[in-house]
Amino acid sequence: MSDIAERVKKIVVEHLGVEPEKVTENASFIDDLGADSLDTVELVMAFEEEFAVEIPDDAAETILTVGDAVKFLEKNTQ
Amino acid sequence: MFDLTGKTALVTGASGGIGGAIARALHAQGATVALSGTRREALDALASDLGERTHVLTADLSDRDSVEHLVPALEEAAGQVDILVNNAGITRDMLALRMKDEDWDAVIEVNLSTAFRLSRACLRTMMRKRSGRIINITSIVGVTGNAGQANYAAAKAGMIGMTKALAKEVASRGVTVNAVAPGFIESPMTDALNDSQKASILSAVPAGALGTGADIAAGVVYLASDEASYVTGQTLHINGGMVMV
C-alpha cells in the first residue's frame, strides 16, 4: 500500500470510527462505511488539510470510495 | 445550571449595549469571552471591568478580510470557539423608494453575510468536537417587518432562515444553532425618544416596559448552556409579549 493510501486510510478510520480492515480500496464511504453526507464533506476537508491540496466540488462529487480518494490524491499531490 | 466554565465565547458587536450585556452574562457563568467590535475603547473598558478570561479583538465586519482573520486570531489567542454569538448589526433606515443600493448592501453584508462567514469558520472545529453553540441575534423586525427597514428586516429574517438550515446540517454533530429575537430594548436610541414617543411604543408592549440588554443576555446564556442541548433551529422571542409567534 502506498504512503498516500496509508494516510487516507488513517483519516477514514479516525473520522468514521470504523475497523481498519473495512477500509478497503473498493469500500464506499456511504454504503460500506456508514458515512452520511456531512461525513463525506468533512472527509474531503480532512484530505485537503492532510495533503495540502484543494479538492474542487466537482472532483469531490466523484470521490465515492476509498480508492477514488487515493487515486485523486496520487494524481494531484507531489 | 447553565455553567459555562471552560468554554470560550466569541461575541461580535460587544461594544454595543446588547452585545456588552451578553458578554457580561456569559462571563458571569464562567466562560472566557472574546469581545469583538469596532470601538476599541468601549471593548477595553468592558474587558477591564470583567477582568480575567477576556480577550479584545477589533474587527471591521464590513471588511471581508477582517472577518476571515477574526476566528483564526481568536483561536490563536484563546483556543477554539465553543460559543459564537453573532450579535453585530448596523442599520441604514430609509423608506424603500429612497433606499440606496449601498445602504441595502451594507446592512445585508454586516448583519447577514458576516454571521454566515463566522458561523462557517467556527463550525468545523465545533463539529469535530461534537459540541458547539451558535446564537444569532436577530430582531422582532425580521418576523413582523417594519416600514423604513426593508434592508434590516430582510437581513434579520434571513438570519432566521440561515439558523434553521445550519441547525439541520449540524444537529447530528452535537452543535446547536438558534436565534434570539429582541423586541424594544433600552438603548441610547430609545433614551433619546420623548415621552409621547415612548408611550406610543409601550402601548404595543403588553409587559408595559422596554426590555433590557440583560433580558436578552439571559436567553443567550440559556441557549449557550449544556442544558439547552436539545433546543436547535429555534427563535427565542424576548419582547415583553409584543409579538407572540
Coordinates of C-alpha atoms in Angstrom, one line a residue:
Chain A
M1 CA 0.0 0.0 0.0
S2 CA 1.3 3.4 -1.0
D3 CA 2.1 6.1 1.5
I4 CA -0.9 8.1 0.3
A5 CA -3.2 5.1 0.7
E6 CA -1.9 4.6 4.3
R7 CA -2.6 8.3 5.1
V8 CA -6.1 8.2 3.5
K9 CA -6.9 5.0 5.4
K10 CA -5.8 6.6 8.7
I11 CA -8.0 9.6 8.2
V12 CA -11.0 7.5 7.3
V13 CA -10.6 5.2 10.3
E14 CA -10.2 8.1 12.6
H15 CA -13.0 10.1 11.2
L16 CA -15.6 7.4 10.7
G17 CA -14.6 5.3 13.6
V18 CA -14.6 2.1 11.6
E19 CA -12.4 -1.0 11.8
P20 CA -9.2 -0.6 9.7
E21 CA -10.0 -3.9 7.9
K22 CA -13.2 -2.5 6.5
V23 CA -11.3 0.4 4.8
T24 CA -10.5 -1.4 1.5
E25 CA -9.9 0.1 -1.8
N26 CA -13.5 -0.6 -3.0
A27 CA -15.2 0.4 0.2
S28 CA -17.8 3.1 -0.4
F29 CA -17.8 5.8 2.2
I30 CA -21.6 6.0 2.4
D31 CA -22.7 2.4 1.5
D32 CA -20.0 0.4 3.3
L33 CA -18.5 2.7 5.9
G34 CA -21.7 4.3 7.2
A35 CA -20.8 7.9 6.3
D36 CA -23.6 10.5 5.9
S37 CA -23.4 13.4 3.5
L38 CA -21.8 15.6 6.2
D39 CA -19.1 13.0 6.9
T40 CA -18.1 13.0 3.2
V41 CA -17.7 16.8 3.3
E42 CA -15.6 16.5 6.4
L43 CA -13.5 13.7 4.9
V44 CA -12.8 15.9 1.8
M45 CA -11.8 18.8 4.1
A46 CA -9.6 16.4 6.1
F47 CA -7.9 15.2 2.9
E48 CA -7.4 18.8 1.8
E49 CA -5.7 19.6 5.1
E50 CA -3.6 16.5 5.2
F51 CA -2.3 16.7 1.7
A52 CA -2.4 20.5 1.3
V53 CA -4.4 20.3 -1.9
E54 CA -7.7 21.9 -2.9
I55 CA -10.4 19.4 -4.0
P56 CA -12.9 21.3 -6.2
D57 CA -16.6 20.5 -5.6
D58 CA -17.0 18.7 -9.0
A59 CA -14.0 16.4 -8.1
A60 CA -15.2 15.9 -4.6
E61 CA -18.5 14.5 -6.0
T62 CA -16.6 11.8 -7.8
I63 CA -14.8 10.6 -4.7
L64 CA -17.2 7.9 -3.5
T65 CA -14.8 5.1 -2.4
V66 CA -11.5 4.9 -0.6
G67 CA -9.8 4.0 -3.9
D68 CA -11.3 7.2 -5.5
A69 CA -9.7 9.3 -2.9
V70 CA -6.4 7.6 -3.2
K71 CA -6.4 7.9 -7.0
F72 CA -7.3 11.6 -6.9
L73 CA -4.6 12.4 -4.3
E74 CA -2.0 10.4 -6.1
K75 CA -2.7 12.4 -9.3
N76 CA -2.9 15.8 -7.6
T77 CA -0.1 15.8 -5.0
Q78 CA 3.6 15.6 -5.3
Chain B
M1 CA -27.4 25.2 35.9
F2 CA -26.0 27.0 32.9
D3 CA -22.4 26.7 34.0
L4 CA -20.1 27.7 31.1
T5 CA -16.8 27.2 32.9
G6 CA -14.1 26.2 30.4
K7 CA -16.0 27.4 27.4
T8 CA -14.8 30.2 25.1
A9 CA -17.4 32.5 23.6
L10 CA -16.9 35.0 20.8
V11 CA -19.4 37.9 20.9
T12 CA -19.5 40.2 17.9
G13 CA -20.7 43.8 18.4
A14 CA -19.6 43.6 22.0
S15 CA -19.1 47.4 22.2
G16 CA -22.9 47.9 21.9
G17 CA -25.5 47.7 24.6
I18 CA -26.9 44.3 24.0
G19 CA -23.6 42.8 23.0
G20 CA -22.0 44.1 26.1
A21 CA -24.7 42.6 28.2
I22 CA -24.4 39.3 26.5
A23 CA -20.6 39.3 27.1
R24 CA -21.1 40.1 30.8
A25 CA -23.7 37.4 31.3
L26 CA -21.6 34.7 29.6
H27 CA -18.6 35.8 31.6
A28 CA -20.6 35.6 34.8
Q29 CA -21.4 32.0 34.0
G30 CA -17.7 31.2 33.8
A31 CA -17.0 31.5 30.1
T32 CA -13.9 33.1 28.6
V33 CA -15.2 35.8 26.4
A34 CA -13.7 37.3 23.3
L35 CA -15.1 40.8 22.7
S36 CA -15.2 41.8 19.0
G37 CA -16.3 45.2 17.9
T38 CA -15.3 48.4 16.1
R39 CA -14.9 50.7 19.1
R40 CA -11.7 49.8 20.8
E41 CA -12.1 52.0 23.9
A42 CA -15.5 50.5 24.7
L43 CA -14.2 47.0 24.3
D44 CA -11.1 47.7 26.5
A45 CA -13.4 49.3 29.2
L46 CA -15.6 46.3 29.2
A47 CA -12.6 43.9 29.3
S48 CA -11.0 45.7 32.2
D49 CA -14.3 45.7 34.0
L50 CA -14.7 42.0 33.6
G51 CA -11.1 41.2 34.5
E52 CA -9.7 37.8 33.8
R53 CA -10.9 35.5 31.0
T54 CA -11.3 38.2 28.4
H55 CA -9.8 38.9 25.0
V56 CA -10.3 42.0 22.9
L57 CA -10.4 41.7 19.1
T58 CA -11.1 44.7 16.9
A59 CA -12.6 43.8 13.6
D60 CA -14.4 45.8 10.9
L61 CA -17.2 43.3 10.0
S62 CA -17.9 45.2 6.7
D63 CA -14.4 44.1 5.6
R64 CA -14.2 40.5 4.4
D65 CA -10.5 40.1 5.1
S66 CA -11.1 41.4 8.6
V67 CA -13.8 38.7 9.1
E68 CA -11.7 36.0 7.6
H69 CA -9.0 36.7 10.2
L70 CA -11.2 37.0 13.2
V71 CA -11.7 33.4 14.1
P72 CA -8.1 32.2 13.4
A73 CA -6.8 35.2 15.5
L74 CA -9.1 34.2 18.4
E75 CA -8.2 30.5 18.2
E76 CA -4.5 31.5 18.5
A77 CA -5.2 33.8 21.5
A78 CA -7.9 31.8 23.3
G79 CA -8.3 28.4 21.7
Q80 CA -11.3 27.0 19.9
V81 CA -14.6 28.8 19.9
D82 CA -17.3 26.9 21.8
I83 CA -20.0 29.6 21.6
L84 CA -20.4 32.0 18.8
V85 CA -22.8 34.9 19.3
N86 CA -23.5 36.8 16.1
N87 CA -24.7 40.0 17.6
A88 CA -23.1 42.7 15.5
G89 CA -25.5 44.7 13.4
I90 CA -26.0 48.0 11.7
T91 CA -29.0 50.0 10.5
R92 CA -29.3 52.2 7.4
D93 CA -33.0 53.1 7.7
M94 CA -34.9 54.7 4.8
L95 CA -38.1 54.1 3.0
A96 CA -37.6 51.7 0.2
L97 CA -38.3 54.2 -2.5
R98 CA -35.4 56.3 -1.3
M99 CA -33.1 53.5 -0.2
K100 CA -29.7 53.4 -1.9
D101 CA -28.1 50.2 -3.1
E102 CA -25.2 50.9 -0.8
D103 CA -27.5 51.0 2.2
W104 CA -29.1 47.8 1.2
D105 CA -25.8 46.0 0.6
A106 CA -24.1 47.3 3.7
V107 CA -26.8 46.0 6.0
I108 CA -27.1 42.6 4.3
E109 CA -23.3 42.3 4.4
V110 CA -22.7 43.1 8.1
N111 CA -25.9 41.7 9.6
L112 CA -26.3 38.5 7.5
S113 CA -23.3 37.6 5.4
T114 CA -20.8 38.1 8.2
A115 CA -22.9 36.0 10.5
F116 CA -22.7 33.2 7.9
R117 CA -19.0 33.5 7.4
L118 CA -18.2 33.5 11.1
S119 CA -20.5 30.5 11.6
R120 CA -18.8 28.6 8.8
A121 CA -15.4 29.4 10.3
C122 CA -16.4 28.1 13.7
L123 CA -18.4 25.1 12.6
R124 CA -15.6 22.9 11.5
T125 CA -14.0 22.7 14.9
M126 CA -17.3 22.6 16.7
M127 CA -18.3 19.6 14.6
R128 CA -15.0 17.8 15.3
K129 CA -15.5 18.4 19.0
R130 CA -19.1 17.2 18.7
S131 CA -20.2 20.2 20.6
G132 CA -20.8 23.9 20.0
R133 CA -23.3 26.7 20.1
I134 CA -24.1 29.3 17.5
I135 CA -26.6 32.0 18.7
N136 CA -27.7 34.6 16.2
I137 CA -29.2 37.8 17.5
T138 CA -32.0 38.6 15.1
S139 CA -34.9 41.0 15.7
I140 CA -38.6 41.1 16.1
V141 CA -38.5 43.2 12.8
G142 CA -37.3 40.1 11.0
V143 CA -40.6 38.5 11.7
T144 CA -43.0 41.4 11.6
G145 CA -41.3 43.8 9.1
N146 CA -41.0 47.5 9.8
A147 CA -41.5 50.5 7.5
G148 CA -38.2 52.1 6.7
Q149 CA -36.2 48.9 7.4
A150 CA -36.5 46.8 4.3
N151 CA -32.8 46.0 4.4
Y152 CA -32.6 45.4 8.1
A153 CA -35.8 43.3 8.2
A154 CA -34.5 41.2 5.2
A155 CA -31.2 40.6 6.9
K156 CA -32.8 39.6 10.2
A157 CA -35.4 37.3 8.5
G158 CA -32.5 35.9 6.5
M159 CA -30.7 35.1 9.8
I160 CA -33.7 33.1 11.0
G161 CA -33.7 31.0 7.8
M162 CA -30.0 30.5 8.0
T163 CA -30.3 29.5 11.6
K164 CA -32.8 26.7 10.7
A165 CA -30.7 25.5 7.7
L166 CA -27.5 25.4 9.7
A167 CA -29.3 23.7 12.6
K168 CA -30.4 20.9 10.3
E169 CA -26.9 20.4 8.9
V170 CA -25.1 20.1 12.2
A171 CA -27.6 18.7 14.6
S172 CA -26.2 15.2 14.3
R173 CA -22.8 16.6 15.5
G174 CA -23.9 18.0 18.8
V175 CA -23.9 21.6 17.6
T176 CA -27.0 23.7 18.1
V177 CA -27.8 26.8 16.1
N178 CA -30.5 29.1 17.5
A179 CA -31.7 32.7 17.2
V180 CA -32.8 35.3 19.8
A181 CA -35.2 38.0 18.6
P182 CA -35.3 41.1 20.9
G183 CA -38.2 43.4 20.8
F184 CA -37.9 47.0 22.0
I185 CA -34.7 47.2 24.2
E186 CA -33.5 50.2 26.2
S187 CA -30.6 51.8 24.3
P188 CA -29.2 55.2 23.7
M189 CA -31.6 55.3 20.8
T190 CA -34.7 54.7 22.9
D191 CA -33.3 57.1 25.6
A192 CA -33.5 59.9 23.0
L193 CA -37.2 59.4 22.5
N194 CA -39.6 61.9 24.0
D195 CA -42.4 60.9 26.4
S196 CA -45.1 60.6 23.9
Q197 CA -43.0 58.5 21.6
K198 CA -42.1 56.2 24.5
A199 CA -45.8 56.0 25.4
S200 CA -46.7 55.0 21.9
I201 CA -44.1 52.3 21.8
L202 CA -45.1 51.0 25.2
S203 CA -48.8 50.8 24.2
A204 CA -47.7 47.9 21.9
V205 CA -45.9 46.0 24.7
P206 CA -48.2 44.0 27.0
A207 CA -45.4 43.9 29.7
G208 CA -45.6 47.7 29.7
A209 CA -41.9 48.3 29.8
L210 CA -38.9 48.3 27.4
G211 CA -36.6 45.3 27.7
T212 CA -33.0 45.5 28.8
G213 CA -29.8 44.0 27.5
A214 CA -29.8 41.7 30.5
D215 CA -33.2 40.2 29.4
I216 CA -31.6 39.3 26.0
A217 CA -28.4 38.0 27.6
A218 CA -30.3 35.6 29.9
G219 CA -31.8 34.0 26.8
V220 CA -28.4 33.7 25.2
V221 CA -26.9 32.1 28.4
Y222 CA -29.7 29.5 28.3
L223 CA -29.1 28.6 24.6
A224 CA -25.3 28.5 25.2
S225 CA -25.7 26.1 28.1
D226 CA -25.4 22.3 28.1
E227 CA -28.9 22.2 29.4
A228 CA -30.2 23.5 26.1
S229 CA -28.6 20.8 24.0
Y230 CA -32.0 19.6 22.7
V231 CA -33.0 23.0 21.5
T232 CA -32.0 23.8 17.9
G233 CA -33.2 25.8 15.0
Q234 CA -35.4 27.9 17.2
T235 CA -36.0 31.6 17.5
L236 CA -36.4 32.7 21.1
H237 CA -38.5 35.9 21.2
I238 CA -37.8 38.2 24.1
N239 CA -40.1 41.1 23.7
G240 CA -42.5 41.6 26.6
G241 CA -45.3 39.9 24.7
M242 CA -45.2 42.4 21.9
V243 CA -45.4 39.7 19.3
M244 CA -46.4 36.1 20.0
V245 CA -45.5 33.6 17.3

